[in-house]
XYZ file of C-alpha atoms in Angstrom:
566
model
C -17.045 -14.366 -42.073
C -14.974 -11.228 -43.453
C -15.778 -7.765 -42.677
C -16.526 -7.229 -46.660
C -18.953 -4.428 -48.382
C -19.667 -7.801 -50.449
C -21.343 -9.532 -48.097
C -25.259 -9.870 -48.906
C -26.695 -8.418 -45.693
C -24.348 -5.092 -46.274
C -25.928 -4.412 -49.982
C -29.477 -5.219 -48.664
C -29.206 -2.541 -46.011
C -27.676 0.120 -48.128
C -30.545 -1.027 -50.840
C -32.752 -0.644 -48.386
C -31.617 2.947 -46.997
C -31.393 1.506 -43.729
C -27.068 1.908 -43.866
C -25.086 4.973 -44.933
C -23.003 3.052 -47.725
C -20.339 5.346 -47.524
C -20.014 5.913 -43.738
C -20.117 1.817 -43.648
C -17.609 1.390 -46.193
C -14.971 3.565 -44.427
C -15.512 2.079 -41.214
C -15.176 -1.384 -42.504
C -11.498 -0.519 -44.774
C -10.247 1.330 -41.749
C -11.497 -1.163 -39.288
C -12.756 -4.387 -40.547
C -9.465 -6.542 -39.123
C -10.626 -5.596 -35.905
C -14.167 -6.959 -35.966
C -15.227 -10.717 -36.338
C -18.276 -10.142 -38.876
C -20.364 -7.639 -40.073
C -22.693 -7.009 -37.528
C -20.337 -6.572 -34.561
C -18.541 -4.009 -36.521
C -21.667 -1.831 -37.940
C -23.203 -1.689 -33.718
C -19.896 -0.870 -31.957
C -18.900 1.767 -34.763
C -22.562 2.957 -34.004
C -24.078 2.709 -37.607
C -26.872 0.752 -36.336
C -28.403 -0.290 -33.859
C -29.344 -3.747 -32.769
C -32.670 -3.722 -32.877
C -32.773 -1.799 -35.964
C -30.277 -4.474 -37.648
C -32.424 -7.257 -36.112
C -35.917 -6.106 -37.929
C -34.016 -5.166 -41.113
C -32.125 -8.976 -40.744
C -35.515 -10.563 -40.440
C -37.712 -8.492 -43.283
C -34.661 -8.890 -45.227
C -34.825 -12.861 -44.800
C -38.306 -13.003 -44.465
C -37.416 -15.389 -41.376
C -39.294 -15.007 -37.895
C -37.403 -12.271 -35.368
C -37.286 -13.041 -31.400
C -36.656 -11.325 -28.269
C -33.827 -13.265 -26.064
C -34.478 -10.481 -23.201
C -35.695 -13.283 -20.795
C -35.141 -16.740 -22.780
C -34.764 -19.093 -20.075
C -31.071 -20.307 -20.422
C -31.864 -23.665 -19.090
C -33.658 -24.506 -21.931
C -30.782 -24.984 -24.256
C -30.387 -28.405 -25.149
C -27.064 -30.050 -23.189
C -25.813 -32.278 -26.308
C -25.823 -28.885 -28.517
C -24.012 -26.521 -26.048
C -20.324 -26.871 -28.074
C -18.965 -23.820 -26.559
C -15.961 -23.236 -29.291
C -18.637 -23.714 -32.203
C -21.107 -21.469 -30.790
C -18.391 -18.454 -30.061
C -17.007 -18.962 -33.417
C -20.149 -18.635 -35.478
C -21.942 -15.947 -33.202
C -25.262 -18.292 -33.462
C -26.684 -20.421 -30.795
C -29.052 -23.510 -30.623
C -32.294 -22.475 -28.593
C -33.962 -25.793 -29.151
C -34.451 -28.866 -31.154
C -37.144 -30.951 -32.354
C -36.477 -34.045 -34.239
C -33.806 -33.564 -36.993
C -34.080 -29.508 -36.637
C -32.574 -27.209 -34.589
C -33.845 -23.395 -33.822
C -30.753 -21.416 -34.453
C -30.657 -17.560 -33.268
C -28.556 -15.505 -35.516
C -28.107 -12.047 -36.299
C -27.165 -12.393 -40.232
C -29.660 -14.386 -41.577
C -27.837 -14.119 -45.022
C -24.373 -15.585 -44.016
C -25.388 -18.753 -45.693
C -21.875 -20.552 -45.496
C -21.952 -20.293 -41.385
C -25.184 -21.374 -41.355
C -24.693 -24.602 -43.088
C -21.377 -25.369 -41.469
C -23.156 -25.250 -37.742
C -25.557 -27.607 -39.511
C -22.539 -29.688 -40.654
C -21.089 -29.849 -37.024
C -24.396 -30.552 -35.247
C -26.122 -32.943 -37.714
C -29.039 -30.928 -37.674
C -31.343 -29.109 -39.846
C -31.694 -25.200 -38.941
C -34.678 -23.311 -38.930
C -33.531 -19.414 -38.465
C -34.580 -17.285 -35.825
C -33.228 -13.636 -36.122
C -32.255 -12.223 -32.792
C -30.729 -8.946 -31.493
C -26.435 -9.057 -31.717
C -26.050 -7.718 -28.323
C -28.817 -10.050 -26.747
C -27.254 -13.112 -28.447
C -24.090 -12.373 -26.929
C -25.540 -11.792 -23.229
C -27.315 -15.323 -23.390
C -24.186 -17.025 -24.799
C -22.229 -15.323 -21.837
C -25.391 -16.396 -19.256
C -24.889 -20.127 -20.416
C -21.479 -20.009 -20.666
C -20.762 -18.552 -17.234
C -23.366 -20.956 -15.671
C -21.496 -23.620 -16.758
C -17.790 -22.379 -15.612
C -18.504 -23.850 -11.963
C -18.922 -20.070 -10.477
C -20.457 -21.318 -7.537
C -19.638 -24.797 -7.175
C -18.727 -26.540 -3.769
C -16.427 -29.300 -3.556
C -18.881 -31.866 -4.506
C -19.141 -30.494 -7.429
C -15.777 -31.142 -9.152
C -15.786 -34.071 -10.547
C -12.318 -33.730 -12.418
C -12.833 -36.833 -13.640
C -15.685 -36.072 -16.282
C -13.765 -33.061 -17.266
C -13.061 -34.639 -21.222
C -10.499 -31.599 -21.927
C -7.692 -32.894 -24.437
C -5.237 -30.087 -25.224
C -2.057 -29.238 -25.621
C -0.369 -27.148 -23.302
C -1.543 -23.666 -24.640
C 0.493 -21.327 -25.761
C -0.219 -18.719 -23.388
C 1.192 -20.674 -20.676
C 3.556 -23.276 -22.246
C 6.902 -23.136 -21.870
C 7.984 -26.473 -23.488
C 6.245 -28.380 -20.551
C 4.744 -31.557 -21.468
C 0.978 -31.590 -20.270
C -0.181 -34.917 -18.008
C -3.529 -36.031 -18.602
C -4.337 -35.871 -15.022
C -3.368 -31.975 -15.205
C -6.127 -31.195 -18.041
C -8.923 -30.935 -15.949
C -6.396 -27.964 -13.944
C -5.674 -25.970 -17.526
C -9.320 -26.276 -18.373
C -10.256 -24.799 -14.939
C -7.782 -21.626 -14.729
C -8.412 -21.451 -18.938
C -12.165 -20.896 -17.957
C -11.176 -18.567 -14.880
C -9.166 -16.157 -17.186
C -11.947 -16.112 -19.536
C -14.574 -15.193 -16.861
C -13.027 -12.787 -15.274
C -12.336 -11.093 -19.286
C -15.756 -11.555 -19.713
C -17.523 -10.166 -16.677
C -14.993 -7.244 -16.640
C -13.241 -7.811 -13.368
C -9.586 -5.609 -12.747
C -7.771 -8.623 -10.877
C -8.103 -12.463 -9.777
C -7.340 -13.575 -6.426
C -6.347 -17.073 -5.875
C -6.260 -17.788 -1.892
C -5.488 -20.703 0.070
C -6.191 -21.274 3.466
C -5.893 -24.321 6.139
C -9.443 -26.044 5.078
C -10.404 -23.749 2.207
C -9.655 -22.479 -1.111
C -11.073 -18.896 -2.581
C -11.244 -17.553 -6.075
C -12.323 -13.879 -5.991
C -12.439 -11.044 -8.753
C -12.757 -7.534 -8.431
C -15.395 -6.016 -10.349
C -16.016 -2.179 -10.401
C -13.783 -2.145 -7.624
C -15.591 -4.404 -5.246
C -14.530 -8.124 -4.812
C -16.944 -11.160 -5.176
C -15.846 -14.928 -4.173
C -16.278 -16.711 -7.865
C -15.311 -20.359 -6.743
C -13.864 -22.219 -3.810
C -12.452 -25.511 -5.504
C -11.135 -28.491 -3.034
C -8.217 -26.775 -0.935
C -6.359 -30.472 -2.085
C -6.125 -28.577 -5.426
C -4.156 -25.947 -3.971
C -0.531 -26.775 -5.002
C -1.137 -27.982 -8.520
C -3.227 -24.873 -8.735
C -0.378 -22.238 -8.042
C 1.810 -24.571 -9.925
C 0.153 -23.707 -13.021
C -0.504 -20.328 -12.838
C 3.349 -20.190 -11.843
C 4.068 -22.566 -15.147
C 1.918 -20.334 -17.247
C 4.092 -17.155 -15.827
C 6.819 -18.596 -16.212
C 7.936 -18.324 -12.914
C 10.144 -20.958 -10.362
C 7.516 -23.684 -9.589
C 9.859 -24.989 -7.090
C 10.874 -21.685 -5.369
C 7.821 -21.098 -2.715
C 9.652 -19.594 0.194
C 9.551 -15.699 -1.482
C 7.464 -13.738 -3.563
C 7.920 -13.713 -7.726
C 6.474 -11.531 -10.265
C 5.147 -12.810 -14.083
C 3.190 -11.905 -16.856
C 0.881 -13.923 -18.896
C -0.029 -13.070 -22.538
C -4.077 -14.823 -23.402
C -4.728 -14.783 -26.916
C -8.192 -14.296 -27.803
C -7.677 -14.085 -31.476
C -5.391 -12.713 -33.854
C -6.062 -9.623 -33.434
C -6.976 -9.485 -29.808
C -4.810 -10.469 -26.525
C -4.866 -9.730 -23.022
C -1.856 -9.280 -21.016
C -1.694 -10.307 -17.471
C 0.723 -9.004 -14.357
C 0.904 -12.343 -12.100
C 2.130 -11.600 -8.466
C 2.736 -14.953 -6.225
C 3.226 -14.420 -2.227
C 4.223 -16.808 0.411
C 1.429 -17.248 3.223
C 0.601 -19.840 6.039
C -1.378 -22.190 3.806
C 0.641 -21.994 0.501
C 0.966 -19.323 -2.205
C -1.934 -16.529 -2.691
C -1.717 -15.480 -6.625
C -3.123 -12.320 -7.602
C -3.645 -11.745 -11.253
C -4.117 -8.032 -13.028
C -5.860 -7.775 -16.176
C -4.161 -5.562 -18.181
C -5.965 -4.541 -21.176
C -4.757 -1.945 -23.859
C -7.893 -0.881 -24.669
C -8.610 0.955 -21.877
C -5.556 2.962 -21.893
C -7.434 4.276 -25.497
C -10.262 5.049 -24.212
C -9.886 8.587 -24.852
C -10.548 11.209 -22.773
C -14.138 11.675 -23.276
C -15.452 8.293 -21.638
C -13.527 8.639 -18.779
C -16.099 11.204 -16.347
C -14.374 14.317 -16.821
C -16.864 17.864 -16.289
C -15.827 19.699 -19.484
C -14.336 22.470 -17.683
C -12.351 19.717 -15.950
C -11.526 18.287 -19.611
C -10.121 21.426 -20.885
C -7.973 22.309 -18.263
C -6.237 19.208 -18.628
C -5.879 19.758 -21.996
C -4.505 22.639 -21.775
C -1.832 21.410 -19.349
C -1.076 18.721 -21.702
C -0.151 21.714 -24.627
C 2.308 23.125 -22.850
C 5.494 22.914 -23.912
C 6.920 22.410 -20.258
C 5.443 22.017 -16.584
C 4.652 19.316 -14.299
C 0.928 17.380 -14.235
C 0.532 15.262 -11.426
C -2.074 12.639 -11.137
C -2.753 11.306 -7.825
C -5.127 8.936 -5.884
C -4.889 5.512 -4.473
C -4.332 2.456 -5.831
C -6.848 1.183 -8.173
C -8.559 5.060 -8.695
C -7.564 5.310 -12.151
C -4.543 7.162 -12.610
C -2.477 5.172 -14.670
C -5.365 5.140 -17.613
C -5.525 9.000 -16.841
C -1.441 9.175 -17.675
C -1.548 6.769 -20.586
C -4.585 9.267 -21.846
C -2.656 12.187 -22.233
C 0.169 10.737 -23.480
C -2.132 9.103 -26.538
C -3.032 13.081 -26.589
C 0.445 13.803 -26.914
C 1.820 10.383 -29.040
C 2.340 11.918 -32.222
C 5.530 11.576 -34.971
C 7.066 15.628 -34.043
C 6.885 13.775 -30.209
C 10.076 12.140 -28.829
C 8.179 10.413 -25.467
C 10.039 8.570 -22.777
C 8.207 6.379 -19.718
C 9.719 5.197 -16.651
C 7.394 2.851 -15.205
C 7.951 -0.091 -12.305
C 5.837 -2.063 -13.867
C 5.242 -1.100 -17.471
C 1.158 -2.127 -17.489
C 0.544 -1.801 -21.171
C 2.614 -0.912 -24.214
C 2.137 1.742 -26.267
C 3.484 2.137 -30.078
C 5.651 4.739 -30.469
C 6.459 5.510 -27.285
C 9.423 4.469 -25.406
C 8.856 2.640 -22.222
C 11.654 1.590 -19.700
C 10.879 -1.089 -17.259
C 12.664 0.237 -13.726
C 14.750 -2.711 -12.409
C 15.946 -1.267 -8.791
C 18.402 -4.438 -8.672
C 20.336 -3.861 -11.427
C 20.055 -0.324 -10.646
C 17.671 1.247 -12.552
C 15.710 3.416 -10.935
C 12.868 5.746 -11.560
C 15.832 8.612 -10.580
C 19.006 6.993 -13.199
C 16.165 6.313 -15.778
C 14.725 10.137 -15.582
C 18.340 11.111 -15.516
C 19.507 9.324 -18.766
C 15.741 10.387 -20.466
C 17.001 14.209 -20.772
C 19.976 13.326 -22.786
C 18.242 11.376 -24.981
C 16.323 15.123 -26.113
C 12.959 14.567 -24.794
C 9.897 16.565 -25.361
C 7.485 14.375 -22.796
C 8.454 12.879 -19.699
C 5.935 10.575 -17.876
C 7.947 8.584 -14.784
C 5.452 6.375 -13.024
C 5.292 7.574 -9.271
C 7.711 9.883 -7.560
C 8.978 8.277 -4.619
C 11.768 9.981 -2.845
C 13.589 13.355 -3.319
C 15.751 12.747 -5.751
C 13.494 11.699 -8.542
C 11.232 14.732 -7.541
C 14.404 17.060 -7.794
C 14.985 15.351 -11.593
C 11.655 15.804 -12.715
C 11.092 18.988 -11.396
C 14.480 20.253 -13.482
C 12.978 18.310 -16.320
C 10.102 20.368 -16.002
C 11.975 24.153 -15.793
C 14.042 22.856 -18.707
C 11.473 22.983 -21.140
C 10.050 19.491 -20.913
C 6.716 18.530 -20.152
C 6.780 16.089 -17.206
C 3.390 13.230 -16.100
C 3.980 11.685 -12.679
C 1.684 10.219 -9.496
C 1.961 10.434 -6.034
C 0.048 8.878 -3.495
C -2.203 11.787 -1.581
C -5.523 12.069 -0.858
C -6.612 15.222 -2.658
C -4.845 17.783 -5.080
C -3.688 20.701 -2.288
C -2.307 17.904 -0.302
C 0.435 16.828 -3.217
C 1.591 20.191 -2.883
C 2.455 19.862 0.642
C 4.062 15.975 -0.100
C 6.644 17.587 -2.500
C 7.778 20.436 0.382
C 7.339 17.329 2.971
C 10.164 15.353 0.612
C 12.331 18.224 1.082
C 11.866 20.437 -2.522
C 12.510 23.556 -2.246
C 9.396 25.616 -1.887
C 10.027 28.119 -5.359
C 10.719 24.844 -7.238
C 7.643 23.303 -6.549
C 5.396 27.095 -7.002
C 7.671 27.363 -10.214
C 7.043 23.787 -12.102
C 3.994 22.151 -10.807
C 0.746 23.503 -13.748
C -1.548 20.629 -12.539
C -2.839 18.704 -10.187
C -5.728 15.837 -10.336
C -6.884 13.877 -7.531
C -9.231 10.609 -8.561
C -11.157 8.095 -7.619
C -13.212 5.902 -9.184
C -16.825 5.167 -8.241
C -19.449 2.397 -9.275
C -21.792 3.626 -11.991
C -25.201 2.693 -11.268
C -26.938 0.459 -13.979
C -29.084 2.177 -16.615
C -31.771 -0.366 -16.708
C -32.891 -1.105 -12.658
C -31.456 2.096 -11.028
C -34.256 3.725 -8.948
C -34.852 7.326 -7.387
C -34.723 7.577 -4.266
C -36.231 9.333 -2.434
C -34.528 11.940 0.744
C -35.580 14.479 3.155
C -34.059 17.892 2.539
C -32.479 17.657 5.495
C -30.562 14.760 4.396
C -29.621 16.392 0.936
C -27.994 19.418 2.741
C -26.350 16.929 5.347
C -24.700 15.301 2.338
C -23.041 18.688 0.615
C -25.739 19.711 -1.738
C -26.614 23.815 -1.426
C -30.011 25.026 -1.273
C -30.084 26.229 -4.077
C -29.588 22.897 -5.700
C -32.289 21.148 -3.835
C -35.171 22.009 -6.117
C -33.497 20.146 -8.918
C -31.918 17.259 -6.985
C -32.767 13.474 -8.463
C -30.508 11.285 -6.447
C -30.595 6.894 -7.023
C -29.784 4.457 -5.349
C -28.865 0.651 -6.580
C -31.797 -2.221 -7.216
C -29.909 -5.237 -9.020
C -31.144 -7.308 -12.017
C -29.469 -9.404 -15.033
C -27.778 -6.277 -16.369
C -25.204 -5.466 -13.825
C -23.642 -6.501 -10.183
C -25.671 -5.242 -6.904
C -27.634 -2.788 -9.159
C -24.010 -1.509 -10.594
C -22.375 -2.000 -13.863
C -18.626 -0.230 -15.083
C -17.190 3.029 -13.027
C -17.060 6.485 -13.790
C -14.040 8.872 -12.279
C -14.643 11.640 -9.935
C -12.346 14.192 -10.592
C -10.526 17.182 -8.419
C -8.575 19.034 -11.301
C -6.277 22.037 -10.214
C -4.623 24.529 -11.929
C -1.874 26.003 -9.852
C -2.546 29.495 -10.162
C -0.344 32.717 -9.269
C -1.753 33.143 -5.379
C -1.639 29.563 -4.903
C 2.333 29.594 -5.677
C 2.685 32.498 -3.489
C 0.760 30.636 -0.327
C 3.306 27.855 -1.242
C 5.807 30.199 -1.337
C 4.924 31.962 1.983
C 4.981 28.524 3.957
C 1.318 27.970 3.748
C 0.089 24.733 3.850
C -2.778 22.270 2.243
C -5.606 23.635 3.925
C -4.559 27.002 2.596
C -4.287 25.810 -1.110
C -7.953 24.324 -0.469
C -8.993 27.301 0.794
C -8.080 29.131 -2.447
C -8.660 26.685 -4.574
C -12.797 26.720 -3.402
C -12.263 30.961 -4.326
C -11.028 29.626 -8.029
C -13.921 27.778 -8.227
C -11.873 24.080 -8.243
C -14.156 21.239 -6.854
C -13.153 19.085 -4.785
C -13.485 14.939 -4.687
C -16.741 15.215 -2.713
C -18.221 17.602 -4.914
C -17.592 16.358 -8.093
C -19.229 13.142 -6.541
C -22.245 15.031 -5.567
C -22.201 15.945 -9.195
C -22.154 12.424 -10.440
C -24.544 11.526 -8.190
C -26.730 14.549 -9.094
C -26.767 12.932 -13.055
C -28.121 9.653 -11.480
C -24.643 7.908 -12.317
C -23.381 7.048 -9.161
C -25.274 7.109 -6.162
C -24.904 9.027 -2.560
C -23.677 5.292 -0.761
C -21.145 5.202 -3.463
C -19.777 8.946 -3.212
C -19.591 8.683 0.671
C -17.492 5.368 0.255
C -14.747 6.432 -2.177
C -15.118 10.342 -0.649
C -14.671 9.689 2.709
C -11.682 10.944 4.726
């Protein structure tokens, strides 16, 4: 279905004075490609809820509403679980009886889809209304259930596996497809999806001498997903190496691919495929790279507001140095790729020198750094300022002559985004000195510093207080003075989320280098110094700001001590 103001469930609601016609119609001409089908659109642009839509949907229709909160997923008949038809439509079979079929959907108008699910299935529907976002967690539940998560090797039966495809598009590269390799595309297909789908960062294939392991890491954390027959090993890394279009016969040294997974036609997902020679055969570890998170803006991503606007302000100057630093997997390329959207507009002329580039971004130019052919972070930076740059952004400074370029850059009257690999935002002072800058360079460039990490948020619906002595509180940083308003919480677990945690939030350290700080650096002093002055300007650090988050109940004191610590 088209994302229309024609459609019949968008007049009823505006009829009804349950839609703001106006706000609805300029959401759906400025954003209507994006979205599937009405509903989708109107509850991620926030115009109505899904409960809200589900009650108007069903008085609208005068058809029975129902709650999916704890349908039992089992329940779903086997013979109607067509995966493809059932993701297409956005309505799913709960039952049959006879010639009918209850069907939950969320637009009960949307005749046309209605009768073509009938068409597929044979069946008669009887409409049930159901929330949009509830309908999509049960389709995920079955779905996922049935991906062989937690199967053994008894239970592949590659055999049964009816898949008939081409070689997908994705991953083709002219190669003709063997029946016998089906059941293999189906399997990694379904992997790719999951992982999409449950929000993990990376896959990790794994072979050993009797076993094979499929983990992904979700909210930072990694969970074993499958452990197919270690037999499957080679054909396996073959086609992850086919669909990267990488050497299938070269196995004796490490390669580097991408993969590109259409969705739809208006959504892909880009993958960064790394293969590595071990004892047992080739470990593969995929990152999901998704543009959408480098748009996040920079209101979602845990920033205090006093935090927010000092980053801002950095990122208005016409020249300076920010530096964003952490380890890997903390966040800081998002936190880059966030200021430059900031910065991304037509009066801009923005160059990137990244090893590798993650995600592109329109309308900004991004070089690839090929150290082989001789392109380095250092010749890219140098050939960026005489192409008349206003932004800078070179993805990690590694050695002292890219830190000598950039720093130029950044007393030239360019603005300059970089990383470095500290633990906290006085110590990246003392790495640049350490590389051998010159101490009035680095007190004369450097505007900001932020230090990052990214903890587990706690999930809204089973996260429960918890309960500690004072004692305890003031053990783990909190003042006194905080203590009568303390509500700390610690992680339960249910259907929502992953060991009581769902998504991340970043814990900031954001520093300004002010006047006496560049005179300590000046003067020799060194990162415990800066920290110490940095506490006087009122700058938290790491641990703090996690007390913080943990404070507003979305993180929790386990998770703070385990990306704090050290």
């Amino acid at each position: 279905m088209a994302v229309s103001t024609t459609s019949t469930l968008f007049k009823r609601l505006v009829q009804q004075g349950l839609l703001n016609g106006d706000l609805a119609a300029k959401a759906i001409a400025d954003k209507g490609s994006q979205y599937k089908n009405l509903p989708e659109l109107l509850i991620a642009e926030k115009l109505i809820t899904a409960p809200n839509l589900a009650l108007a949907a069903a008085a609208i229709s005068h058809a029975i509403s129902m709650d999916l909160e704890h349908y039992d997923v089992e329940s779903i008949p086997e013979d109607l679980r067509n995966e493809k038809l059932i993701r297409k439509t956005d309505m799913l079979p709960l039952g049959k009886r006879g010639r009918n079929m209850y069907l939950a959907v969320v637009d009960p108008t949307n005749i046309q889809t209605i009768e073509d699910f009938e068409f597929n299935t044979g069946l008669n529907a009887e409409v049930v209304v159901v929330e949009y976002d509830k309908l999509h967690k049960l389709i995920d539940k079955l779905f996922d259930n049935s991906m062989g998560g937690d199967f053994d090797n008894s239970d592949w039966d590659l055999g049964s596996m009816g898949i008939t495809q081409d070689d997908d598009e994705e991953g083709g590269a002219g190669v003709q497809v063997d029946k016998e390799d089906q059941p293999i595309i189906a399997f990694i297909n379904k992997m790719l999806l999951d992982a999409i789908r449950k929000g993990a960062s990376d896959l990790h294939f794994e072979p050993y001498e009797k076993t094979y392991r499929i983990r992904f890491r979700i909210d930072g954390i990694l969970h074993e997903v499958a452990s197919p027959p270690v037999a499957l090993s080679t054909r396996l890394s073959a086609r992850l190496k086919v669909m990267s279009r990488l050497d299938i016969a070269e196995k004796r040294v490490p390669q580097d691919g991408r993969i590109k997974l259409k969705l739809s036609a208006k959504k892909s997902i880009d993958f960064r495929v790394s293969t590595l020679p071990t004892l047992w055969g080739e470990k593969i570890v995929m990152r999901i790279l998704d543009s959408d998170s480098a748009m996040l803006g920079i209101d979602v991503l845990g920033y205090e507001e006093h935090q927010k606007q000092l980053y801002l302000e950095a990122l208005a100057q016409p020249q300076g140095m920010i530096l964003v630093t952490g380890p890997t997997g903390s966040g800081k390329t998002v936190s880059l790729y966030t200021g430059l959207a900031i910065l991304n507009t037509t009066e801009t002329n923005i160059s990137t020198a990244e090893d590798p580039v993650e995600i592109n971004l329109a309308g900004i130019n991004q070089v690839q750094v090929n150290p082989r052919a001789g392109l380095t972070f250092a010749s890219a930076l140098k050939s960026f300022l005489r192409q008349d740059p206003d932004v800078v952004m070179v993805g990690e400074i590694r050695d002292l002559e890219t830190a000598e370029i950039a720093i130029k850059a950044a007393q030239t009257g360019h603005l300059v985004m970089s990383t470095l690999h500290t633990n906290s935002a006085p110590e990246t002072l003392t790495r640049l000195l350490n590389m051998g800058v010159p101490s009035y360079n680095v007190a004369s460039s450097v505007s900001l510093i932020i230090a990052q990490r990214l903890a587990r948020r706690l999930c809204s619906h089973c996260k429960h207080q918890e309960h500690l002595p004072e004692v305890e509180l003031l053990k783990q940083g909190f003042t006194a003075e905080q203590l009568p308003n303390i509500k700390v919480f610690k992680p339960v677990g249910c259907d929502h989320c992953t060991n009581g945690y769902k998504g991340r939030v970043g814990i900031y350290e954001v520093m300004p280098v002010s006047g006496i700080m560049a005179e300590i650096i000046m003067q020799g002093g060194n990162s415990l110094d800066i920290a110490t002055q940095a506490q006087k300007e009122g700058v938290n650090n790491l641990r703090q700001s996690g007390l913080i988050k943990a404070a507003a109940g979305l993180t929790s004191l386990a998770e703070v001590n385990r990306v704090t610590k050290g």
